[in-house]
Amino acid sequence: MVEIFLRGYLLQSKRVEALIISTPASEATASFRPYQNAKTTFLASEQMVFQDLSLLPERLLTINVECNPHDGSVDFRFLDRTGGERNIAFFDTRLQPMSFDQAISAIRHQLKLMVTGKESCKGYRWGIQGDMSLLNAWLPQLANVGHSFYRALLPEGKPSWNEDQGKDMREALKPGTTIQVNPVLGMQTIPWAMLYEREVKYVPETKVCDQFRNCSPECTDCPYTKDPLLICPYSFWGYRYAIEQLPCWVNESMPNPPALIMKIKNNLPIYINLNVWRDFALWKEHISNLEALGQVKLHVAEVRHEMEKIWKSKGSALDLVYFYCHGGEDEVHGPYLEISDCRIDSNFLEASHLDWQHNPLVFLNGCATGDYGPKSYISLIDDFRKGGACGVVGTECPVTENFARAYADALFPKFFCGQPLGQAMLNVRLELLKEKLNPLGLVYTLYAYNNISLATPVAQYAGFGGAT
C-alpha cells in the first residue's frame, strides 16, 4: 500500500502488486502476467493544491475500512500519522460481508424500534420531549447491540491486538477527537455513532446513569466506569467523538473527482432548494422557521417538474439541496426519495446529468417511512457526489416528521451562523440528549468533511461564539 498523508489526513492510496523473482536466473511464466499491477483504492482529491491542503486541521486518528483480499472479510486499520509513520492497531475481524450487514441491520432495527415503539413500551414517535423512564427503556437496549457491534469491529482479545496497541488506542480516543473514516476498498457505510465502548450486562436492572446531564463526556473520576449495569451515554461514539465519513472513489468509479471542499462558497443570501412531500403537516411552518433565521432564499419544489426547473435554472448557485420528504427502498432494495408526485432513484439522478459546480450540501431529512439507512442510500450518495455535492447528510433509520423538523430547526441556526457542520451535529445530539432526554440525534450521519462550513455566515446565533 502506497499512501499519501498530510496532517493525519489520508489523501490518496494505491495498492501495488508485483511478482518477485527469487533468483536472477529465474523467469516468470506467462501465467503470472501481468507481472506488476496497481490500483487506486482511495482518492479524496486528485487536485493537490497546497493552498487548499494547508487549511486541513490535524487528524489524530484515521480508520481505514478495508476488504481483506485473502478471505473477503471486512478489516479495520487504525492509523496515527501525525507523529510519524506508524499504525496504532490492525483489526482482522473475519467478518464476512453478509455477517457484517447482519450486525449493522441489528443496530438499525433497534433504532427503528426506539422510534416506533412496541406493545410493551412506547417509543419516541409521538414527541420530542422524553423522560428518564423512556430513556431507561431504550438506551440500554441500544447500548447492548452497540457493544456487540463494537466487539465485532474491534476484537481486543484477538492476536492482532496487544496491550501497547490498546494503550495507544485509549490515548488517541479522547472525547472531542475527530475520527476520519475512509472506506478504502468497498463502500461500507457503518453506523459509527452507535458503537458503545463499555461492557454491558443487559438485564431488567440495567439503567442509564442519572448523573450524565451534570457530567461532561470525559466523565473524569467516574466511580461507575466498571459497572456493566449502568449505561453511560458518553460511551456511545456519537456522543463522544466527531466522526467524518469521507466520500471517496477509485479511478474506475469517479473519473474527475472534485477538489477537497471545506467551505460552501455561498454569498448573501444563501440559496436553498427545498424538495418536499406536500402532505406532511409541518413543512410550511418549517419554511417559516428557515426564512426567519437570516438571509435565506428558498426555492421550494413540491413536484418533479418544479424541482427539475430549479436544478436547471438555479443549479449553478445552489448552496443547499434539502429533501424534506419520504424515503425508502423499492421491491428490489433500490433506494429512493419521494416527493409529492414521484420517486427520485439512482437512475433518475443519473439521467438528470447533475452538474452542480457550486458544490452544494445535500441534506436527506427523510420522515416516518421505510429503511432509511445510509447503506441503502449508498448509490444516492455517490450520485449526488458525482453531481457535484460537497457532502451528504442522511439518517440511519425512519424518523417521524415532528422529530425531522425539530432536528433541522436545531441544526440550521448553528450551521447558518458559520459553525462547522460536524461540530454542529455533535452539539445538537448532546442538546437533545441532555435537554430533551431524546437520543434520536444519533441517527443523523455526515458524509463530508467534519469542518465543512459556510464561507459567509447568514445568521446570528447566540449559542455559538463565532456568530457574526
Tab-separated table of C-alpha atoms in Angstrom, residues 160-390:
chain	number	residue	atom	x	y	z
A	160	SER	CA	-3.837	-8.776	16.222
A	161	TRP	CA	-4.296	-6.719	19.392
A	162	ASN	CA	-1.751	-6.241	22.165
A	163	GLU	CA	-1.528	-4.114	25.298
A	164	ASP	CA	0.646	-1.426	23.697
A	165	GLN	CA	-1.865	-1.028	20.882
A	166	GLY	CA	-4.671	-0.851	23.444
A	167	LYS	CA	-2.860	1.925	25.293
A	168	ASP	CA	-2.299	3.834	22.048
A	169	MET	CA	-5.982	3.457	21.164
A	170	ARG	CA	-7.157	4.753	24.534
A	171	GLU	CA	-4.788	7.722	24.315
A	172	ALA	CA	-5.961	8.569	20.798
A	173	LEU	CA	-9.670	8.244	21.523
A	174	LYS	CA	-10.173	11.248	23.777
A	175	PRO	CA	-13.609	12.905	23.979
A	176	GLY	CA	-13.963	15.501	21.246
A	177	THR	CA	-11.498	13.730	18.936
A	178	THR	CA	-12.448	13.892	15.270
A	179	ILE	CA	-12.126	10.462	13.702
A	180	GLN	CA	-11.683	10.261	9.950
A	181	VAL	CA	-13.214	7.132	8.407
A	182	ASN	CA	-12.078	6.060	4.942
A	183	PRO	CA	-13.938	3.301	3.073
A	184	VAL	CA	-10.799	2.306	1.181
A	185	LEU	CA	-11.801	-0.935	-0.531
A	186	GLY	CA	-15.530	-1.240	-0.910
A	187	MET	CA	-18.015	1.401	0.142
A	188	GLN	CA	-19.046	0.169	3.597
A	189	THR	CA	-21.399	2.503	5.459
A	190	ILE	CA	-21.260	1.903	9.193
A	191	PRO	CA	-23.358	3.449	11.998
A	192	TRP	CA	-20.242	4.536	13.886
A	193	ALA	CA	-22.232	6.754	16.265
A	194	MET	CA	-23.906	3.665	17.730
A	195	LEU	CA	-20.696	1.894	18.804
A	196	TYR	CA	-20.757	1.546	22.594
A	197	GLU	CA	-17.389	1.171	24.361
A	198	ARG	CA	-18.215	-0.064	27.881
A	199	GLU	CA	-19.091	-3.585	28.935
A	200	VAL	CA	-22.831	-4.227	29.272
A	201	LYS	CA	-24.990	-6.667	31.207
A	202	TYR	CA	-28.420	-6.215	29.704
A	203	VAL	CA	-30.843	-7.397	32.405
A	204	PRO	CA	-34.021	-5.815	33.860
A	205	GLU	CA	-31.941	-3.837	36.388
A	206	THR	CA	-29.794	-2.157	33.686
A	207	LYS	CA	-30.385	1.607	33.786
A	208	VAL	CA	-28.987	4.845	32.388
A	209	CYS	CA	-26.775	6.835	34.752
A	210	ASP	CA	-28.971	9.580	36.227
A	211	GLN	CA	-25.976	11.919	36.621
A	212	PHE	CA	-24.990	12.227	32.953
A	213	ARG	CA	-26.634	15.642	32.500
A	214	ASN	CA	-24.294	17.040	35.146
A	215	CYS	CA	-21.172	15.485	33.614
A	216	SER	CA	-19.014	16.128	30.590
A	217	PRO	CA	-18.173	13.380	28.062
A	218	GLU	CA	-14.820	12.854	29.804
A	219	CYS	CA	-16.617	11.527	32.926
A	220	THR	CA	-13.442	12.208	34.920
A	221	ASP	CA	-13.131	10.118	38.108
A	222	CYS	CA	-16.466	8.418	37.477
A	223	PRO	CA	-16.904	5.717	40.179
A	224	TYR	CA	-19.190	3.644	37.913
A	225	THR	CA	-16.835	3.143	34.981
A	226	LYS	CA	-16.686	-0.627	35.515
A	227	ASP	CA	-20.372	-1.112	36.361
A	228	PRO	CA	-21.925	-3.082	33.450
A	229	LEU	CA	-25.433	-2.471	34.817
A	230	LEU	CA	-25.133	1.299	34.406
A	231	ILE	CA	-25.292	2.791	30.897
A	232	CYS	CA	-23.222	5.916	30.281
A	233	PRO	CA	-24.475	7.807	27.200
A	234	TYR	CA	-20.970	9.187	26.654
A	235	SER	CA	-19.705	5.698	25.878
A	236	PHE	CA	-21.548	5.898	22.555
A	237	TRP	CA	-19.136	7.101	19.880
A	238	GLY	CA	-21.779	9.529	18.621
A	239	TYR	CA	-21.732	11.446	21.907
A	240	ARG	CA	-18.009	11.119	22.475
A	241	TYR	CA	-16.355	11.817	19.116
A	242	ALA	CA	-16.908	13.766	15.924
A	243	ILE	CA	-16.917	11.253	13.067
A	244	GLU	CA	-16.402	12.180	9.433
A	245	GLN	CA	-17.057	9.511	6.834
A	246	LEU	CA	-15.263	10.872	3.800
A	247	PRO	CA	-16.766	10.257	0.377
A	248	CYS	CA	-14.108	8.853	-1.895
A	249	TRP	CA	-13.658	6.965	-5.138
A	250	VAL	CA	-11.351	4.725	-7.047
A	251	ASN	CA	-10.381	5.748	-10.565
A	252	GLU	CA	-12.900	3.442	-12.173
A	253	SER	CA	-15.878	4.935	-10.359
A	254	MET	CA	-15.089	8.654	-10.418
A	255	PRO	CA	-13.044	9.855	-13.404
A	256	ASN	CA	-12.907	13.514	-12.303
A	257	PRO	CA	-13.097	13.796	-8.509
A	258	PRO	CA	-13.661	17.335	-7.209
A	259	ALA	CA	-11.120	19.118	-5.075
A	260	LEU	CA	-11.255	18.870	-1.292
A	261	ILE	CA	-14.170	21.044	-0.237
A	262	MET	CA	-14.038	22.614	3.202
A	263	LYS	CA	-16.179	25.700	2.559
A	264	ILE	CA	-19.516	26.130	0.825
A	265	LYS	CA	-18.794	29.267	-1.180
A	266	ASN	CA	-22.108	30.945	-0.521
A	267	ASN	CA	-22.988	34.593	-0.912
A	268	LEU	CA	-25.820	36.531	0.725
A	269	PRO	CA	-28.499	35.294	0.775
A	270	ILE	CA	-27.861	31.536	0.933
A	271	TYR	CA	-29.682	29.680	-1.880
A	272	ILE	CA	-31.644	26.614	-0.761
A	273	ASN	CA	-33.611	24.180	-2.896
A	274	LEU	CA	-36.251	22.591	-0.627
A	275	ASN	CA	-37.976	19.490	-2.071
A	276	VAL	CA	-40.989	18.421	-0.014
A	277	TRP	CA	-43.761	15.888	0.372
A	278	ARG	CA	-46.747	18.243	0.369
A	279	ASP	CA	-48.930	16.063	2.604
A	280	PHE	CA	-46.626	16.499	5.583
A	281	ALA	CA	-48.267	18.613	8.261
A	282	LEU	CA	-45.324	20.751	9.358
A	283	TRP	CA	-43.402	21.718	6.229
A	284	LYS	CA	-44.891	25.185	5.792
A	285	GLU	CA	-44.118	26.018	9.406
A	286	HIS	CA	-40.610	24.637	8.809
A	287	ILE	CA	-40.219	27.031	5.857
A	288	SER	CA	-41.152	29.962	8.077
A	289	ASN	CA	-38.523	28.897	10.611
A	290	LEU	CA	-35.852	28.660	7.905
A	291	GLU	CA	-36.707	32.075	6.469
A	292	ALA	CA	-36.622	33.638	9.936
A	293	LEU	CA	-33.044	32.503	10.570
A	294	GLY	CA	-31.362	35.157	8.455
A	295	GLN	CA	-30.544	35.906	4.850
A	296	VAL	CA	-32.118	32.858	3.221
A	297	LYS	CA	-33.579	32.428	-0.276
A	298	LEU	CA	-35.758	29.324	-0.595
A	299	HIS	CA	-36.642	27.668	-3.896
A	300	VAL	CA	-39.414	25.225	-2.970
A	301	ALA	CA	-40.479	22.260	-5.094
A	302	GLU	CA	-43.476	20.082	-4.268
A	303	VAL	CA	-43.429	18.110	-7.526
A	304	ARG	CA	-40.855	16.812	-10.002
A	305	HIS	CA	-41.147	19.444	-12.733
A	306	GLU	CA	-40.676	22.245	-10.166
A	307	MET	CA	-37.571	20.550	-8.772
A	308	GLU	CA	-36.065	19.983	-12.220
A	309	LYS	CA	-36.792	23.590	-13.196
A	310	ILE	CA	-34.922	24.812	-10.107
A	311	TRP	CA	-31.984	22.477	-10.805
A	312	LYS	CA	-31.782	23.752	-14.375
A	313	SER	CA	-32.180	27.472	-13.687
A	314	LYS	CA	-30.540	27.768	-10.236
A	315	GLY	CA	-28.210	24.761	-10.165
A	316	SER	CA	-25.075	26.842	-10.571
A	317	ALA	CA	-25.948	28.926	-7.490
A	318	LEU	CA	-27.445	26.416	-5.027
A	319	ASP	CA	-25.722	26.155	-1.637
A	320	LEU	CA	-28.010	23.560	-0.043
A	321	VAL	CA	-30.245	20.922	-1.638
A	322	TYR	CA	-32.699	19.841	1.059
A	323	PHE	CA	-35.052	16.861	0.759
A	324	TYR	CA	-37.796	17.077	3.401
A	325	CYS	CA	-39.708	14.083	2.176
A	326	HIS	CA	-40.290	10.353	2.260
A	327	GLY	CA	-37.550	7.850	1.614
A	328	GLY	CA	-37.245	4.096	1.398
A	329	GLU	CA	-36.362	1.063	-0.685
A	330	ASP	CA	-38.275	-0.410	-3.599
A	331	GLU	CA	-39.086	-4.075	-4.111
A	332	VAL	CA	-35.526	-4.904	-5.217
A	333	HIS	CA	-33.904	-2.846	-2.406
A	334	GLY	CA	-33.168	0.131	-4.621
A	335	PRO	CA	-33.105	3.352	-2.580
A	336	TYR	CA	-35.318	6.292	-3.422
A	337	LEU	CA	-36.500	9.676	-2.201
A	338	GLU	CA	-40.171	10.522	-2.691
A	339	ILE	CA	-41.580	13.999	-3.201
A	340	SER	CA	-45.271	14.690	-3.836
A	341	ASP	CA	-45.667	13.169	-7.288
A	342	CYS	CA	-42.762	10.773	-7.896
A	343	ARG	CA	-39.802	8.816	-6.577
A	344	ILE	CA	-36.230	10.005	-7.106
A	345	ASP	CA	-33.951	6.979	-7.521
A	346	SER	CA	-30.389	6.439	-8.713
A	347	ASN	CA	-31.397	6.106	-12.365
A	348	PHE	CA	-33.357	9.359	-12.121
A	349	LEU	CA	-30.312	11.194	-10.776
A	350	GLU	CA	-28.005	9.698	-13.392
A	351	ALA	CA	-30.360	10.714	-16.202
A	352	SER	CA	-30.616	14.238	-14.745
A	353	HIS	CA	-26.909	14.810	-15.575
A	354	LEU	CA	-26.407	16.922	-12.467
A	355	ASP	CA	-23.643	19.475	-12.743
A	356	TRP	CA	-23.692	21.431	-9.507
A	357	GLN	CA	-20.471	23.380	-9.975
A	358	HIS	CA	-21.191	25.388	-6.831
A	359	ASN	CA	-20.842	22.140	-4.798
A	360	PRO	CA	-23.920	22.335	-2.540
A	361	LEU	CA	-24.517	20.242	0.560
A	362	VAL	CA	-27.311	17.647	0.225
A	363	PHE	CA	-29.441	17.067	3.336
A	364	LEU	CA	-31.707	13.976	3.208
A	365	ASN	CA	-34.207	14.559	6.012
A	366	GLY	CA	-36.498	11.547	5.461
A	367	CYS	CA	-39.610	11.210	7.544
A	368	ALA	CA	-41.546	8.270	9.012
A	369	THR	CA	-41.147	5.652	6.334
A	370	GLY	CA	-39.055	2.729	5.164
A	371	ASP	CA	-35.494	1.667	5.850
A	372	TYR	CA	-33.661	4.972	5.638
A	373	GLY	CA	-30.132	3.785	6.398
A	374	PRO	CA	-27.072	5.210	4.629
A	375	LYS	CA	-26.251	1.689	3.465
A	376	SER	CA	-29.476	1.786	1.467
A	377	TYR	CA	-28.545	5.210	0.186
A	378	ILE	CA	-25.026	4.383	-0.889
A	379	SER	CA	-25.854	4.758	-4.586
A	380	LEU	CA	-27.673	8.046	-3.966
A	381	ILE	CA	-24.692	9.397	-2.025
A	382	ASP	CA	-22.479	8.517	-4.999
A	383	ASP	CA	-24.955	10.077	-7.426
A	384	PHE	CA	-25.155	13.340	-5.523
A	385	ARG	CA	-21.379	13.486	-5.162
A	386	LYS	CA	-20.883	12.807	-8.853
A	387	GLY	CA	-23.340	15.624	-9.495
A	388	GLY	CA	-21.063	17.990	-7.577
A	389	ALA	CA	-22.367	17.851	-3.993
A	390	CYS	CA	-19.699	18.567	-1.369
